[in-house]
Structures are given as C-alpha cells and as structure tokens.
Short mmCIF file of C-alpha atoms and ligand atoms in Angstrom, two decimals:
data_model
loop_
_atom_site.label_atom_id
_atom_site.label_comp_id
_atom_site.label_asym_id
_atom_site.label_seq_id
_atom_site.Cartn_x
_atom_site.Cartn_y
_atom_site.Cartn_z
CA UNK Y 1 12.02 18.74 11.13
CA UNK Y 2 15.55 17.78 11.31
CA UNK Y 3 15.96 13.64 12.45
CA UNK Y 4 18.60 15.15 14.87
CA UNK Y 5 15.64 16.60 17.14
CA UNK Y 6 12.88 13.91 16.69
CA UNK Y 7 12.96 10.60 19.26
CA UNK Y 8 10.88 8.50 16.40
CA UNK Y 9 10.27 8.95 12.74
CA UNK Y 10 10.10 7.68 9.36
CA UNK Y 11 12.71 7.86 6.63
CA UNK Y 12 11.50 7.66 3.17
CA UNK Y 13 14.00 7.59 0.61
CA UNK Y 14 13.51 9.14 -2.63
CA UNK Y 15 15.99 7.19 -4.70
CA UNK Y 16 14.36 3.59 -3.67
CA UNK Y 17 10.85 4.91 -4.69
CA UNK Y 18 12.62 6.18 -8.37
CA UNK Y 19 14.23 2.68 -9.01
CA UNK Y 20 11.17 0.78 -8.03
CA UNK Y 21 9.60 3.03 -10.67
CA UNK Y 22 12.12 2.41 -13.18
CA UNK Y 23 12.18 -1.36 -12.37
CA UNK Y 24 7.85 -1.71 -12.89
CA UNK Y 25 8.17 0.48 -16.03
CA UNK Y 26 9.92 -2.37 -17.52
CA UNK Y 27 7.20 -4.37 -17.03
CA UNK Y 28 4.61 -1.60 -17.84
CA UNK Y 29 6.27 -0.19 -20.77
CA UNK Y 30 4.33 2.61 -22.53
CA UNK Y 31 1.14 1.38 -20.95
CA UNK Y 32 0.02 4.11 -18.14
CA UNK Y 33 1.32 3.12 -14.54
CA UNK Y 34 -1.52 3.68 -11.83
CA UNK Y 35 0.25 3.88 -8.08
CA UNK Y 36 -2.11 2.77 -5.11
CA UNK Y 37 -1.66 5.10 -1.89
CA UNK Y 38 -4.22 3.85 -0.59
CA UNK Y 39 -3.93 3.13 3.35
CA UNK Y 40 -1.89 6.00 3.75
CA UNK Y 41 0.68 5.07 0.73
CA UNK Y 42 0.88 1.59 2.76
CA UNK Y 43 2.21 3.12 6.09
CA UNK Y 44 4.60 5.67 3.95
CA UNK Y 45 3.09 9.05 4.26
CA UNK Y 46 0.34 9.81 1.52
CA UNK Y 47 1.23 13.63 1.98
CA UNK Y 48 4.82 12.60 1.37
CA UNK Y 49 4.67 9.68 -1.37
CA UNK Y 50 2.82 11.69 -3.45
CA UNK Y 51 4.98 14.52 -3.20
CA UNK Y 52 7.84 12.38 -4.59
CA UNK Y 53 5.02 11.05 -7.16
CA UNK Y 54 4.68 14.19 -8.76
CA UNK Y 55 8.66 14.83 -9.34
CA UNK Y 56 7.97 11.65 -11.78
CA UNK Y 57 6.15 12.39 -14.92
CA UNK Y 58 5.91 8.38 -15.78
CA UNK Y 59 2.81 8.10 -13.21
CA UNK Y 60 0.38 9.10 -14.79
CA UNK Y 61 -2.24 7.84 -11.98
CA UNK Y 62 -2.52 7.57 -7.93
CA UNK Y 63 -5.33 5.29 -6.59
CA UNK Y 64 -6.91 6.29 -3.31
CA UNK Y 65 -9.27 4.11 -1.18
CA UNK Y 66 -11.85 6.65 0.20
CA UNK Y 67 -12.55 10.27 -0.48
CA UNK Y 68 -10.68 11.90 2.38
CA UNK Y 69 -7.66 10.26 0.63
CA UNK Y 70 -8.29 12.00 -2.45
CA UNK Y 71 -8.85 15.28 -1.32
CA UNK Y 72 -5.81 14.07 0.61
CA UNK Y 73 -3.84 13.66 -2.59
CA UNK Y 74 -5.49 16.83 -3.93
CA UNK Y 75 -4.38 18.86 -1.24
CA UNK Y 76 -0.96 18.04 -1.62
CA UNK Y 77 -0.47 19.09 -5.11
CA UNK Y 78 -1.54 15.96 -7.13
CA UNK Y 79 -3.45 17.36 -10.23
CA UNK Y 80 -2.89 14.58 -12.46
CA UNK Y 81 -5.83 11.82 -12.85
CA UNK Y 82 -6.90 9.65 -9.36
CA UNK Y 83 -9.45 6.54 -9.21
CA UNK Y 84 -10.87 5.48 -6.21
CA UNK Y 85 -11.55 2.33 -5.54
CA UNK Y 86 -13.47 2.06 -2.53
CA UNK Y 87 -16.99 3.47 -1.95
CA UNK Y 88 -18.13 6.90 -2.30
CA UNK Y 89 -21.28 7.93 -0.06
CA UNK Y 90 -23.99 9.56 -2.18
CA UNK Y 91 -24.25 12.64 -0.05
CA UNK Y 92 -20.23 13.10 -1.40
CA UNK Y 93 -20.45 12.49 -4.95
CA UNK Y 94 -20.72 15.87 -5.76
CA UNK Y 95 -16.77 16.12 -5.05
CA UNK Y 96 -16.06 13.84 -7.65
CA UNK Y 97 -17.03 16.43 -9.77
CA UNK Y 98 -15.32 19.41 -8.70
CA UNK Y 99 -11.96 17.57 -7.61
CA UNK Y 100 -11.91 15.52 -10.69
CA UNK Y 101 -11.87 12.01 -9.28
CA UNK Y 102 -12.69 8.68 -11.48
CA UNK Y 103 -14.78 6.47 -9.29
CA UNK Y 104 -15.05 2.77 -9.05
CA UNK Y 105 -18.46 2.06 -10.20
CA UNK Y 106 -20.07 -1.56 -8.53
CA UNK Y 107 -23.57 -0.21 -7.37
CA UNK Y 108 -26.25 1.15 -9.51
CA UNK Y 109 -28.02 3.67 -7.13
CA UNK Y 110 -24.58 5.32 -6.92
CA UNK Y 111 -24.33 5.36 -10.48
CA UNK Y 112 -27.38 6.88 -11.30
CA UNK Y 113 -26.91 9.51 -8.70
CA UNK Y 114 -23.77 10.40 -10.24
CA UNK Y 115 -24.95 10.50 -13.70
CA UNK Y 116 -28.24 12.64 -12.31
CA UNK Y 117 -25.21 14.88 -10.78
CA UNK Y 118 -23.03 14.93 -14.47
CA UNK Y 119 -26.47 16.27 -16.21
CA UNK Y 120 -27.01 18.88 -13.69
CA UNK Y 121 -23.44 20.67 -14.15
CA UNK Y 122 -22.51 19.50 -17.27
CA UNK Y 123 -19.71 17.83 -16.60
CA UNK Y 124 -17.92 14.60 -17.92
CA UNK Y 125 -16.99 12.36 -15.52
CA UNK Y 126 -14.61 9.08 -15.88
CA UNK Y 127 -15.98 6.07 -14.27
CA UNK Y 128 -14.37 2.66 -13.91
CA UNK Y 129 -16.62 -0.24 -13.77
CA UNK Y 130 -15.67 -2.98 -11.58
CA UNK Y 131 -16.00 -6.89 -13.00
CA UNK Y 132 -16.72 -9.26 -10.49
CA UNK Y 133 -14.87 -12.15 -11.81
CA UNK Y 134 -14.39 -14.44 -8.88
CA UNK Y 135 -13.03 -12.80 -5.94
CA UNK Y 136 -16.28 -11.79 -4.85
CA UNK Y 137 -15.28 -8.71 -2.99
CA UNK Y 138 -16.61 -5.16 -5.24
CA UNK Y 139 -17.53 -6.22 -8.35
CA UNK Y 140 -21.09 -6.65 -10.66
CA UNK Y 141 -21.77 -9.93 -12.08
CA UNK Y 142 -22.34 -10.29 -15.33
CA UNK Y 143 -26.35 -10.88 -15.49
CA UNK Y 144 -26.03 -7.10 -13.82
CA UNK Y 145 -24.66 -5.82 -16.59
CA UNK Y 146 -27.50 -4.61 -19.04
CA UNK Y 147 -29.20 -2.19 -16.16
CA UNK Y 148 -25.77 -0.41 -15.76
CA UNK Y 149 -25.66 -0.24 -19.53
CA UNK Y 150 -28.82 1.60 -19.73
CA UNK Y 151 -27.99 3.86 -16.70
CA UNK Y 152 -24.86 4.90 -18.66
CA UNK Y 153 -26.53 5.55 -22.05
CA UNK Y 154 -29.58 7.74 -20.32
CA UNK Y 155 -27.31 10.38 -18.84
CA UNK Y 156 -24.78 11.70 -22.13
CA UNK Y 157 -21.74 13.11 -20.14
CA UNK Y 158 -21.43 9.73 -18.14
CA UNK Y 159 -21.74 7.75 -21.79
CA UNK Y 160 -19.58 4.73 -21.18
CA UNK Y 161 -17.60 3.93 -18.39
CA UNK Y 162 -13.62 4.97 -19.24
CA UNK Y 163 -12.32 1.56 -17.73
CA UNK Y 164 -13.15 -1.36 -16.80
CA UNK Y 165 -11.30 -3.22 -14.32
CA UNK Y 166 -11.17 -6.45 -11.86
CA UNK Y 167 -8.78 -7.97 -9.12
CA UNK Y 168 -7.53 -10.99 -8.73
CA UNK Y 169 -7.97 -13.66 -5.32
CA UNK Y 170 -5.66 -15.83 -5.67
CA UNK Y 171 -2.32 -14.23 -7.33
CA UNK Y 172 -0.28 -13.47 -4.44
CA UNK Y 173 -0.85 -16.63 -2.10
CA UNK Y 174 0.48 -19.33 -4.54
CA UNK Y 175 2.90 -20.57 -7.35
CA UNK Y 176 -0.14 -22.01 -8.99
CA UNK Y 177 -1.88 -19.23 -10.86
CA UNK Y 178 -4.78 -21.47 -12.40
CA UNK Y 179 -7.33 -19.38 -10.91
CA UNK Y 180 -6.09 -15.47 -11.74
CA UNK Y 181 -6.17 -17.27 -15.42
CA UNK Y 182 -9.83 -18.56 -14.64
CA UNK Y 183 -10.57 -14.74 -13.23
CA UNK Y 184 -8.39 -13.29 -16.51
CA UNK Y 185 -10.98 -15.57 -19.03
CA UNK Y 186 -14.00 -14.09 -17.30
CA UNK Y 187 -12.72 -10.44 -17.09
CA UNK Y 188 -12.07 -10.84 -20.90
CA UNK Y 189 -15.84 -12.55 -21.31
CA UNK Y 190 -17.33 -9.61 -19.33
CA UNK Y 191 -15.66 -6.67 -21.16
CA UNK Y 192 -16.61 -8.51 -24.77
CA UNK Y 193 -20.53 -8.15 -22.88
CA UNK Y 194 -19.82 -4.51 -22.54
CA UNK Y 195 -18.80 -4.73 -26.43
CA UNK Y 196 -21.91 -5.88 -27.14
CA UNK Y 197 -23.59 -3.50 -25.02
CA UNK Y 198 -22.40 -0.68 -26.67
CA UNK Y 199 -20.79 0.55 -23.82
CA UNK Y 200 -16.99 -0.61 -24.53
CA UNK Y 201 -14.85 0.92 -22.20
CA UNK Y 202 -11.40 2.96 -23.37
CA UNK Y 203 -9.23 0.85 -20.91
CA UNK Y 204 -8.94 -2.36 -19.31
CA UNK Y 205 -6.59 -2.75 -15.97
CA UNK Y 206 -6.21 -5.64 -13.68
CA UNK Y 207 -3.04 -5.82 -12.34
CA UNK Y 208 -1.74 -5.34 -9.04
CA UNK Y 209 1.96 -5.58 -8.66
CA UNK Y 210 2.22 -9.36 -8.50
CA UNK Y 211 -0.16 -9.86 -11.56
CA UNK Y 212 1.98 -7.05 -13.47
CA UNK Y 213 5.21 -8.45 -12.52
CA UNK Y 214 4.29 -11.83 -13.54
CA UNK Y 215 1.56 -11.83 -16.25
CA UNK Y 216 2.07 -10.03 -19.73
CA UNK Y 217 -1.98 -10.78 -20.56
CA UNK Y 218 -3.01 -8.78 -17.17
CA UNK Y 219 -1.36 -5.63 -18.04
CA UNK Y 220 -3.81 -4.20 -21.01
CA UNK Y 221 -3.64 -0.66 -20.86
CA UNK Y 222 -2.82 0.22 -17.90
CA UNK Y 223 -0.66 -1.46 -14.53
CA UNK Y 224 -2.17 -0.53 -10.78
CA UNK Y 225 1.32 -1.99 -8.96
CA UNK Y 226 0.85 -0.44 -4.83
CA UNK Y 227 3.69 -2.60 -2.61
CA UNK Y 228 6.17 -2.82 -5.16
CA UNK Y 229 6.32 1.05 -5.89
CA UNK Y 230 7.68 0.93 -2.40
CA UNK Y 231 10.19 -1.99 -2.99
CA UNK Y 232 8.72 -5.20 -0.93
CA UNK Y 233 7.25 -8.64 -3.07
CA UNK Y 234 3.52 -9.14 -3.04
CA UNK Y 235 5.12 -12.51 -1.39
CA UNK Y 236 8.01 -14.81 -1.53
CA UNK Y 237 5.92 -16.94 -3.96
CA UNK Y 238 5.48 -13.99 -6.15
CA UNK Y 239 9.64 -13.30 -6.29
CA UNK Y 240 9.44 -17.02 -7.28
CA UNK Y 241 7.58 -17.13 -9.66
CA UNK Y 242 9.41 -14.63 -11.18
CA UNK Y 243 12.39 -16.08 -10.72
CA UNK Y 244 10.61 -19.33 -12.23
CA UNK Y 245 9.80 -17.51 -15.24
CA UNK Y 246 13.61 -16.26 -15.66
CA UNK Y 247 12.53 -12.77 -14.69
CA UNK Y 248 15.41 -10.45 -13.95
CA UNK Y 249 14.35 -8.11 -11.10
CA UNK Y 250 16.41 -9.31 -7.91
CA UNK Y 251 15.08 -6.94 -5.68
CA UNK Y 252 13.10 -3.97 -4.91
CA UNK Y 253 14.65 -1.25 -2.46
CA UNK Y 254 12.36 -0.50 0.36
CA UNK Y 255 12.09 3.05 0.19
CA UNK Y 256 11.13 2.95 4.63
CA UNK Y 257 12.67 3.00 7.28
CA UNK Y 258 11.70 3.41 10.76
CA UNK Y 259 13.62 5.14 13.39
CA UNK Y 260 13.72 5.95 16.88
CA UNK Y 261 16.35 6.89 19.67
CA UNK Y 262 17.31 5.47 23.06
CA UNK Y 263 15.48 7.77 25.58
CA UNK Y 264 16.83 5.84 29.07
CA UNK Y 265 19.32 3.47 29.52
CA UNK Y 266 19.40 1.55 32.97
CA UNK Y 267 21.28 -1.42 34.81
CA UNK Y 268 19.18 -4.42 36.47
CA UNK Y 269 19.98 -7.51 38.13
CA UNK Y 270 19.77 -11.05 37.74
CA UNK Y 271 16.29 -12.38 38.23
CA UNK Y 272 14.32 -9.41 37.66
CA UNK Y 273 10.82 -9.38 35.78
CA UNK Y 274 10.70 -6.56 32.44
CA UNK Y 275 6.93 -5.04 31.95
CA UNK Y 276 4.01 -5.89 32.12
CA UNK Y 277 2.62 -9.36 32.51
CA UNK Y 278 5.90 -9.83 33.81
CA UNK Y 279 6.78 -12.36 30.78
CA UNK Y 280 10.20 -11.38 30.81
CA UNK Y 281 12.67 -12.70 33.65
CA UNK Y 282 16.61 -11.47 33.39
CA UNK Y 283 19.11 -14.37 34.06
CA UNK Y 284 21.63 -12.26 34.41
CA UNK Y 285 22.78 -8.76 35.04
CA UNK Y 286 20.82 -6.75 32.20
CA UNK Y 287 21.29 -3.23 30.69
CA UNK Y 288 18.38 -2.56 29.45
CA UNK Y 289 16.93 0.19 26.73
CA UNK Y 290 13.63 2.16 26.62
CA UNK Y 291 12.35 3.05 23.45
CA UNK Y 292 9.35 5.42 22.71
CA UNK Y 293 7.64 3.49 20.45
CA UNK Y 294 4.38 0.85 21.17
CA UNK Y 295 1.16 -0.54 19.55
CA UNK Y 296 -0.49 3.00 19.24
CA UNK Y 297 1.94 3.50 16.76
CA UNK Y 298 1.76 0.56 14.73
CA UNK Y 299 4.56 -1.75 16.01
CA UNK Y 300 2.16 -4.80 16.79
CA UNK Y 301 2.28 -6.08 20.85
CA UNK Y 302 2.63 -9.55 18.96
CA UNK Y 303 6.06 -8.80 18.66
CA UNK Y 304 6.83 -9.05 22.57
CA UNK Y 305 9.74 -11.03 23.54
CA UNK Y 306 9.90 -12.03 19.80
CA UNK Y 307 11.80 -9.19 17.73
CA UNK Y 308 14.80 -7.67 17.82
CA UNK Y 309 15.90 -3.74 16.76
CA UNK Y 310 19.55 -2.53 16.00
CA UNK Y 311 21.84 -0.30 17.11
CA UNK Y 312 25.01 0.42 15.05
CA UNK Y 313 24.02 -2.87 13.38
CA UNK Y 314 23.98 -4.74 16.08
CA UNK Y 315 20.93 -6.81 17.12
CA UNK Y 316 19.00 -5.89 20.44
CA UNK Y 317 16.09 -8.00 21.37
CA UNK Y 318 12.86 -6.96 22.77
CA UNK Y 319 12.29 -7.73 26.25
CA UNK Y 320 8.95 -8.52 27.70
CA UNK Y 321 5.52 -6.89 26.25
CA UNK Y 322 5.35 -4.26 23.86
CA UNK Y 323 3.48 -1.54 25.56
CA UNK Y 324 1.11 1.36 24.22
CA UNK Y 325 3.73 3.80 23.74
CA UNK Y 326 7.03 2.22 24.75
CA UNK Y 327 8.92 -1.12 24.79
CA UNK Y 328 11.89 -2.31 26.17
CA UNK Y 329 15.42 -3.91 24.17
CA UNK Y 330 18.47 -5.68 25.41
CA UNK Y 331 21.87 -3.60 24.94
CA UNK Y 332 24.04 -5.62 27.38
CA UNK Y 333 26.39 -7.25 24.43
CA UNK Y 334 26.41 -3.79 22.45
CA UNK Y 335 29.24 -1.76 23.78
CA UNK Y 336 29.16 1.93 24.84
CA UNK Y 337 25.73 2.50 23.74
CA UNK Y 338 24.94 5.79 24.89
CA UNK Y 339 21.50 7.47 25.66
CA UNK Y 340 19.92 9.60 22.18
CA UNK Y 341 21.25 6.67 20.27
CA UNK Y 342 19.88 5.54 16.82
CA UNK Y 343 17.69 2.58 16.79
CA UNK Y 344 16.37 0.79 13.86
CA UNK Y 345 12.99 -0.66 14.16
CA UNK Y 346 12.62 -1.45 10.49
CA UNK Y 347 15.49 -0.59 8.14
CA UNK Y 348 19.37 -1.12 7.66
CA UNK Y 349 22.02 -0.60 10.11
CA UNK Y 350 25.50 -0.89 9.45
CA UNK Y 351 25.72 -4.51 7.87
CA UNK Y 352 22.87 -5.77 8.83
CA UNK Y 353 18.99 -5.20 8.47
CA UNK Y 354 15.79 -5.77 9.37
CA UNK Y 355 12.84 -5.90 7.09
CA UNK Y 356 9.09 -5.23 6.80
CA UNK Y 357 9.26 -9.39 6.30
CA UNK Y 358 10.42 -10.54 9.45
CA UNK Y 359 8.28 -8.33 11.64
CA UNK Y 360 5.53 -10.00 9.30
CA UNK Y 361 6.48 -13.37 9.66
CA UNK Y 362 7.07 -13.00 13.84
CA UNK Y 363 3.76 -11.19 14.16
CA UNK Y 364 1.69 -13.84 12.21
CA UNK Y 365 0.72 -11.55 9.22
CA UNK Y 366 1.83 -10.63 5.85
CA UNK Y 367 4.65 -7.47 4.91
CA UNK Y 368 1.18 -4.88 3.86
CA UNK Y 369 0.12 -5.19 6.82
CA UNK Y 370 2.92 -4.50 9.26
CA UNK Y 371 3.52 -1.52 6.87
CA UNK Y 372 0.21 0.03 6.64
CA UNK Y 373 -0.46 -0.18 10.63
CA UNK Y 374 2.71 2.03 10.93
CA UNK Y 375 1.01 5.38 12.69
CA UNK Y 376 0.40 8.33 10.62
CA UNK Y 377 1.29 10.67 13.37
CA UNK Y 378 4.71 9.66 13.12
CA UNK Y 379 6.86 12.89 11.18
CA UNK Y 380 8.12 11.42 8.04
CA UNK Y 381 11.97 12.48 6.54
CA UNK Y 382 12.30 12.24 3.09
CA UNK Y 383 16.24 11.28 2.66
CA UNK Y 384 18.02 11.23 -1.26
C1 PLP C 1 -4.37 -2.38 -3.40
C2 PLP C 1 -4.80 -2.65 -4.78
C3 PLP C 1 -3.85 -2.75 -5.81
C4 PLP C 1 -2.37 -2.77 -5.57
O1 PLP C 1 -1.99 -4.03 -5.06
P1 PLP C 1 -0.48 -4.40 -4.70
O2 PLP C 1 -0.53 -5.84 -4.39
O3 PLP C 1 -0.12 -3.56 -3.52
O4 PLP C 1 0.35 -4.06 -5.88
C5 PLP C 1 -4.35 -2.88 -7.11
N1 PLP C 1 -5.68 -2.93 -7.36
C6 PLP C 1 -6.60 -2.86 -6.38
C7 PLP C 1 -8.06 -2.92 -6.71
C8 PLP C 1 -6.21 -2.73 -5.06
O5 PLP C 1 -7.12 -2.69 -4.09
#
C-alpha cells in the first residue's frame, strides 16, 4: 500500500540495511555473516527484512528464534541456510528436516529424537551445539559433554555437530570486557573437549554485533551481528569502545522509521485536563493533536507526558497518558499544521530526529527493546 493512504506505518529503508551490511563485512571479512531476525527482525518486518536479505548474496545465514519464524523466513523466499536458536518442541522436529533448518542443540532428549528422526529418512542434518560458558542461559556444561558425544556418533547422518557456538553476558553492558574474555577462554577449552571427543565441529561462532565489532578473537568462522544489521549500537559503551580501540565506523543508519498522520486537530482552553488519569493540565490555550497510535502497538504507555514526536521537524510533546490505541501531542508552537499531516514517532524529520535511543532511555529500557515491541500488524514500506 501506498504511505499516502495509510494513517500509521513503518518505513524500512533499503539503502541503510545495504551500508550496515557493507560496514559489518569489514569486520567479518570472508568469514560467513549470520543475520538474527529473530523477534520479528527486531520490530522491522521479518517478511520484509528478509526480502531485502535475499537481494544480498554476502548473507549467507538468517537466525530465527522459534519455528514459526523459520517457516516464516521460508515462506518468504529465504532458501539459503537458517539456525535457530531457541527451542524446538519434539513433536516439531520433523520440520527441521523437510525445511532444512540447523538447530541449536542444548538438550539431549531433543537430540536423540532428532538423530532417531535423521536415521529414519536418511537425511543429514546440521546441528549447532551450544557451550555454556558463563552466561548460564542455553548452553551444556562441559561435564555434559561426553553423553552428547555418544548420541552424535550412534546415529551416522547427525555425525558431529556442524558448529559450535556460545554467547556472551557481559559484552554489551560495560567498557570492561574481562569477562566475554573469561567466557572466550572457556568456549575455546570446550571446543578443544569436542577435539578430543572426536566430534570437532566445522565452525565456531560467538559473536553478536558488539563482540564482532569489537573483538577480532570472537569472530572464528562465522559473525551472528542482529541490531547492527539494522544500524543502532549494542550500547553507547559498545560505540566506545570502539571508538577506544580507534575503530572507524561513526555510525550505523537506522534502516526504521515509524510513521503516522494527524487524524483530529482541536482547540482547548486554559486549565483543561488531557486523558486519562487526567495527568495532564493545559496552562494555557492548547491545540492539541490525536494520533492513532498506543501501547497495543508497541509505543510503551511509559512514555506519557515524557516524549515528544515531530512534525515538519518540529518537536510536539506528548500530552497526558499514552492510551491503547491513541495518544495525544502538543502542536500549538507549530504553525499551520493541518489535519492528514506527517508525524514522526521514530525517525528523521526535516533537521531534526528522533531515535530508537531516546524512546529507550525515557521509557527505562534499552534501544532492542523499544524496537522489537513495535506491533507486527503495522504495514511496513520499504523506501530506496
Ligand atoms: C540475538 C542474538 C544475536 C545477535 O545479537 P545482537 O546484539 O543483536 O547483534 C547473536 N547471537 C545470539 C545467540 C542471539 O540470541
């Protein structure tokens, strides 16, 4: 659909996403790039992202979460390789066969079933075992090791698993990265095991985009970068660290923006209470803007009385509580604003902007997550 006709959507632009691309491949080289769209491509569109994805022959990987975002990715065209990194129930496993999906391996009944499942049709299947190396989230320790071994060498197409891979706690939060190099020293422990073991993987992978940007020693084979791809930091620490280690990116583009349009426009008087709660009181004669956006679709209620949106660049702060489906914004110092108007809820406008970083920082929460709440139901544009 044409922007012209919608009241709220999503612009994804196609030329960010390429130059994040071409800015990580600097880091990633000739290893293989792995893109996470999980949780809906963070907010994007997974539908649309991978779309784009697929018009660039350096990715040689997407990462999904969960099965219905593989199929997901199947469905809309992806036929290169996809791991998923969350859990698979057993009843499902079949479809890791027949849609060719690499699996995150951390549990050994699910394992076996698969391999039991890889016997049966005679079919190869790529696994990736997870190392738990200290942020205790999906992982196997090392004592587990030696069972999974075993269940690998009984069933010959599952063999070995292709790669082995881990995720690091503490990478993003901090400037002091003592602990992703105590997690790096026990990923590298734990894959010399599997040596021994005879099950030595093809390919090692650790890092997420602020490990990759920062860390030459977590890139192996393979790079899993998610929030960069669409142009925000892990965190400010990780741009400084960057910058502290004379790296040259200044910035990534975001490649969203979201969008909606003025659907009433109305005059009130001093002294007069906006929305609910009634946490709002004018002090002066007000014209006030509706917009038809709210929490449903992802803009958080902690952003009453707290944010502001733009109109022709201009800044127009949100007036008492954010409701379900609409919220309110001050226009009285933006001249001849007229009903059907743009308004910027994350994005540029004119000269100024407003990011993915300042709704974080207002709503008590980090840049992922403001982006990944954004509602899927929202129609996405994909702009050059
Ligand atoms: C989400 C995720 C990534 C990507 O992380 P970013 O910080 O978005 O780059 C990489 N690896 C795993 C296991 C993940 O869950």
């Amino acid at each position: 659909m044409k922007k012209e006709n919608l009241l709220h959507w999503i612009e994804l632009s196609e030329s960010a996403l390429s130059k994040n691309l071409r800015s990580l491949a600097t880091f990633a080289g000739k290893r293989m790039m792995a893109v996470s769209v999980k949780a809906n491509a963070y907010g994007h569109g997974l539908n649309e992202i991978v779309n784009m994805l697929n018009r660039n022959k350096r990715i040689d990987y997407v990462t999904v979460h969960s099965l219905d975002e593989a199929m997901e990715a199947r469905q809309a065209g992806w036929k290169r390789q996809i791991m998923v990194l969350g859990p698979i129930p057993t009843s499902q496993l079949r479809e890791v066969l027949t849609r060719n999906l690499e699996p995150t391996i951390f549990e050994l009944n699910i394992l076996r079933t698969l391999g039991r499942l890889t016997s049966k049709y005679k079919k190869h299947v790529r696994t990736h075992l997870k190392l738990e190396t200290g942020t205790n989230r999906q992982g196997l320790a090392e004592e587990e090791l030696s069972k999974f071994a075993k269940v690998y060498k009984t069933y010959p197409y599952l063999r070995k698993p292709y790669g082995a891979s881990t995720h690091f706690a503490n990478i993003e939060d901090t400037t002091n990265h003592e602990y992703a190099e105590y997690q790096l020293q026990n990923f590298n422990r734990l894959v010399k095991k599997l040596e021994t073991l005879k099950i030595k993987p093809e390919i090692r992978h650790t890092a997420s985009s602020a490990a990759a940007i920062l860390f030459d020693e977590t890139r192996f084979e393979m790079v899993r970068p998610g929030i960069s791809v669409y142009g925000h930091w892990p965190s400010k620490e990780t741009f400084l660290s960057h910058q502290q280690l004379g790296g040259k990116i200044s910035h990534f583009q975001p490649v969203l923006a979201w969008k909606t349009r003025i659907t009433q426009l109305k005059n009130i008087k001093a002294d007069e209470f906006i929305g609910y709660g009634c946490t709002y009181r004018t002090t002066k004669p007000t014209k006030l803007a509706i917009l038809p956006v709210g929490y449903y679709d992802g803009y958080s209620r902690s952003l009453s009385n707290t944010a502001y949106v733009l109109i022709r660049g201009r800044r127009a702060p949100v007036r008492g509580r954010i409701c379900m489906n609409l919220m309110m914004v001050d226009v009285t110092d933006i001249k001849g604003v007229k009903i059907f108007e743009e308004v910027t809820l994350i994005g540029h406008s004119k000269g100024d902007a407003v990011t993915a970083e300042q709704l974080a920082g207002w709503s008590g929460t980090i840049n992922y997550e403001v982006l990944a709440r954004i509602s899927p139901k929202i129609p996405r544009v994909i702009v050059k």
